[in-house]
Amino acid sequence: YAVDARPDTGLHNARLGVWLFIASEVMLFAGLFSAYVLIRTGAASWPQHDRPVVLATINTAALIASSISMVRAWTALQEQDWGAHRRALALTAALGTLFLGIKGYEYAGHVATGELPSHDVYFALYWTLTGLHALHILGGLVVLLYFLGPGAALWQRRPRQFTNRIEATGLYWHFVDLVWMLLFPVLY
């Protein structure tokens, strides 16, 4: 594993790899946002629904806080403060779990009232966009929990490699948070 920056890109391998992955995810979400815009602007009328804005606002605050704690987890490694890193990474995972819990509660409310993708075009787009985003949060949580669990052993053997992986994880986490910052005003 190379921990130094590549001479051709100026990036270490983990950072380069995650930026390439994020580029593909940008294209995926850009296509979905474009579909939303085209469908909404082309619709003769748009369904009006009560949206759980308070829950979405709490989720937005949770993701903003999780981005801050993710940065703190990485900077703590730069400062060689393992305890602060662990606390910040655990907080990031807890905030991501809170987001999914609130989203699950919101989904349950929609299911109970029959607001499924087949209900109307808004809910078809809502479920697609938020469901895909929730899967990305879940994927990020799996990685965070790995680095809180068995992946933490890498810090003892190769601290620079571990730090690079936390940085790459943080880039992904920030991307997922940014997607939510776009979804929130569009859907709520």
C-alpha positions as a printed Julia matrix, in Angstrom:
188×3 Matrix{Float64}:
   0.0    0.0     0.0
   1.43   3.35   -1.02
   0.84   6.07    1.53
   2.63   8.81   -0.36
   1.11  10.93   -3.08
   1.39   9.59   -6.61
   3.77  11.67   -8.74
   1.29  11.77  -11.65
  -1.73  13.0    -9.67
  -0.39  14.42   -6.42
  -2.91  12.23   -4.54
  -2.39   9.11   -2.48
  -4.15   6.02   -3.83
  -7.04   6.02   -1.36
  -7.87   9.66   -2.1
  -7.63   9.12   -5.86
  -9.83   6.04   -5.67
 -12.54   7.69   -3.61
 -12.58  10.76   -5.89
 -13.11   8.49   -8.89
 -15.89   6.7    -7.05
 -17.5   10.01   -6.04
 -17.36  11.14   -9.67
 -19.46   8.11  -10.66
 -21.89   8.8    -7.81
 -22.2   12.44   -8.89
 -23.28  11.21  -12.31
 -25.84   8.86  -10.74
 -27.42  11.51   -8.53
 -27.19  14.17  -11.26
 -29.21  11.88  -13.52
 -31.83  11.39  -10.81
 -32.02  15.11  -10.01
 -32.32  15.84  -13.73
 -35.17  13.35  -13.98
 -36.9   15.07  -11.07
 -36.54  18.51  -12.68
 -37.72  17.32  -16.09
 -40.7   15.44  -14.68
 -41.71  18.28  -12.37
 -41.39  21.02  -14.99
 -43.2   18.9   -17.56
 -46.11  18.02  -15.27
 -49.39  19.83  -15.83
 -49.9   19.77  -12.06
 -47.75  18.69   -9.14
 -49.15  16.7    -6.2
 -49.25  18.61   -2.91
 -48.45  16.64    0.23
 -47.77  17.38    3.86
 -44.07  16.82    4.24
 -42.41  16.06    7.59
 -40.21  19.16    7.45
 -39.33  19.02   11.16
 -37.99  15.47   10.84
 -36.07  16.39    7.7
 -34.61  19.43    9.46
 -33.45  17.29   12.39
 -31.9   14.89    9.87
 -30.17  17.8     8.15
 -28.71  18.96   11.47
 -27.59  15.41   12.25
 -25.74  15.11    8.95
 -24.11  18.53    9.29
 -22.93  17.57   12.78
 -21.72  14.21   11.46
 -19.59  15.96    8.84
 -18.01  18.06   11.57
 -17.31  14.99   13.72
 -15.88  13.16   10.69
 -13.41  16.0    10.14
 -12.55  15.86   13.83
 -11.91  12.11   13.58
  -9.4   12.71   10.8
  -7.71  15.71   12.44
  -7.37  13.76   15.68
  -5.32  11.17   13.77
  -3.15  13.96   12.39
  -2.57  15.03   16.0
  -1.88  11.4    17.06
  -4.86  11.54   19.47
  -6.35   8.06   19.2
  -8.98   8.63   21.9
 -10.34  11.8    20.28
 -10.39  10.0    16.93
 -12.44   7.13   18.35
 -14.91   9.44   20.06
 -15.39  11.54   16.92
 -15.75   8.5    14.66
 -18.26   6.94   17.06
 -20.21  10.21   17.12
 -20.25  10.24   13.31
 -21.62   6.69   13.28
 -24.21   7.55   15.94
 -25.41  10.58   13.97
 -25.63   8.49   10.8
 -27.64   5.9    12.7
 -29.9    8.66   14.04
 -30.45   9.84   10.47
 -31.48   6.35    9.35
 -33.72   5.9    12.39
 -35.57   9.12   11.67
 -35.77   8.26    7.98
 -37.18   4.83    8.9
 -39.8    6.48   11.11
 -40.69   8.82    8.25
 -40.91   5.89    5.82
 -43.19   3.99    8.22
 -45.55   6.96    8.28
 -45.67   7.05    4.5
 -46.32   3.31    4.28
 -49.1    3.54    6.89
 -50.9    6.19    4.84
 -50.36   4.4     1.51
 -47.86   6.93    0.23
 -45.82   4.41   -1.72
 -44.04   4.92   -5.05
 -47.23   3.85   -6.83
 -49.22   6.63   -5.09
 -48.13   9.43   -7.45
 -45.13  10.79   -9.31
 -43.88  12.78   -6.3
 -43.67   9.68   -4.13
 -42.08   7.67   -6.92
 -39.29  10.25   -7.07
 -39.2   10.73   -3.28
 -38.74   7.02   -2.58
 -36.12   6.65   -5.32
 -34.03   9.63   -4.25
 -34.27   9.22   -0.49
 -34.02   5.44   -0.65
 -30.82   5.56   -2.68
 -29.45   8.2    -0.33
 -30.33   6.07    2.71
 -28.47   3.13    1.13
 -25.42   5.36    0.77
 -25.67   6.35    4.44
 -25.93   2.66    5.35
 -22.83   1.89    3.27
 -20.94   4.68    5.0
 -22.01   3.34    8.39
 -20.67  -0.11    7.53
 -17.27   1.45    6.78
 -17.33   3.61    9.93
 -18.2    0.61   12.09
 -15.44  -1.41   10.44
 -12.9    1.26   11.36
 -14.29   1.4    14.9
 -14.01  -2.39   15.12
 -11.59  -4.74   13.38
 -10.19  -2.1    11.02
  -8.85  -0.11   13.97
  -5.95  -2.57   14.29
  -4.39  -1.03   11.19
  -3.57   2.09   13.22
  -1.02   0.12   15.25
   0.68  -1.41   12.19
   0.43   1.38    9.61
  -0.86   4.65   11.04
  -0.41   6.66    7.8
  -2.34   4.07    5.83
  -5.11   4.12    8.44
  -5.21   7.92    8.36
  -5.47   7.87    4.56
  -8.38   5.46    4.77
 -10.17   7.65    7.3
  -9.62  10.61    5.0
 -11.12   8.68    2.07
 -14.05   7.62    4.24
 -14.55  11.25    5.23
 -14.61  12.37    1.6
 -17.34   9.83    0.88
 -19.28  10.82    4.01
 -19.14  14.51    3.05
 -20.39  13.67   -0.44
 -23.37  11.79    0.99
 -24.08  14.72    3.31
 -23.9   17.13    0.38
 -26.41  15.04   -1.56
 -28.8   15.38    1.38
 -28.29  19.16    1.37
 -29.62  19.1    -2.18
 -32.4   16.6    -1.51
 -33.76  18.47    1.5
 -34.91  21.66   -0.28
 -36.0   19.78   -3.39
 -38.22  17.23   -1.65
 -39.32  19.03    1.51
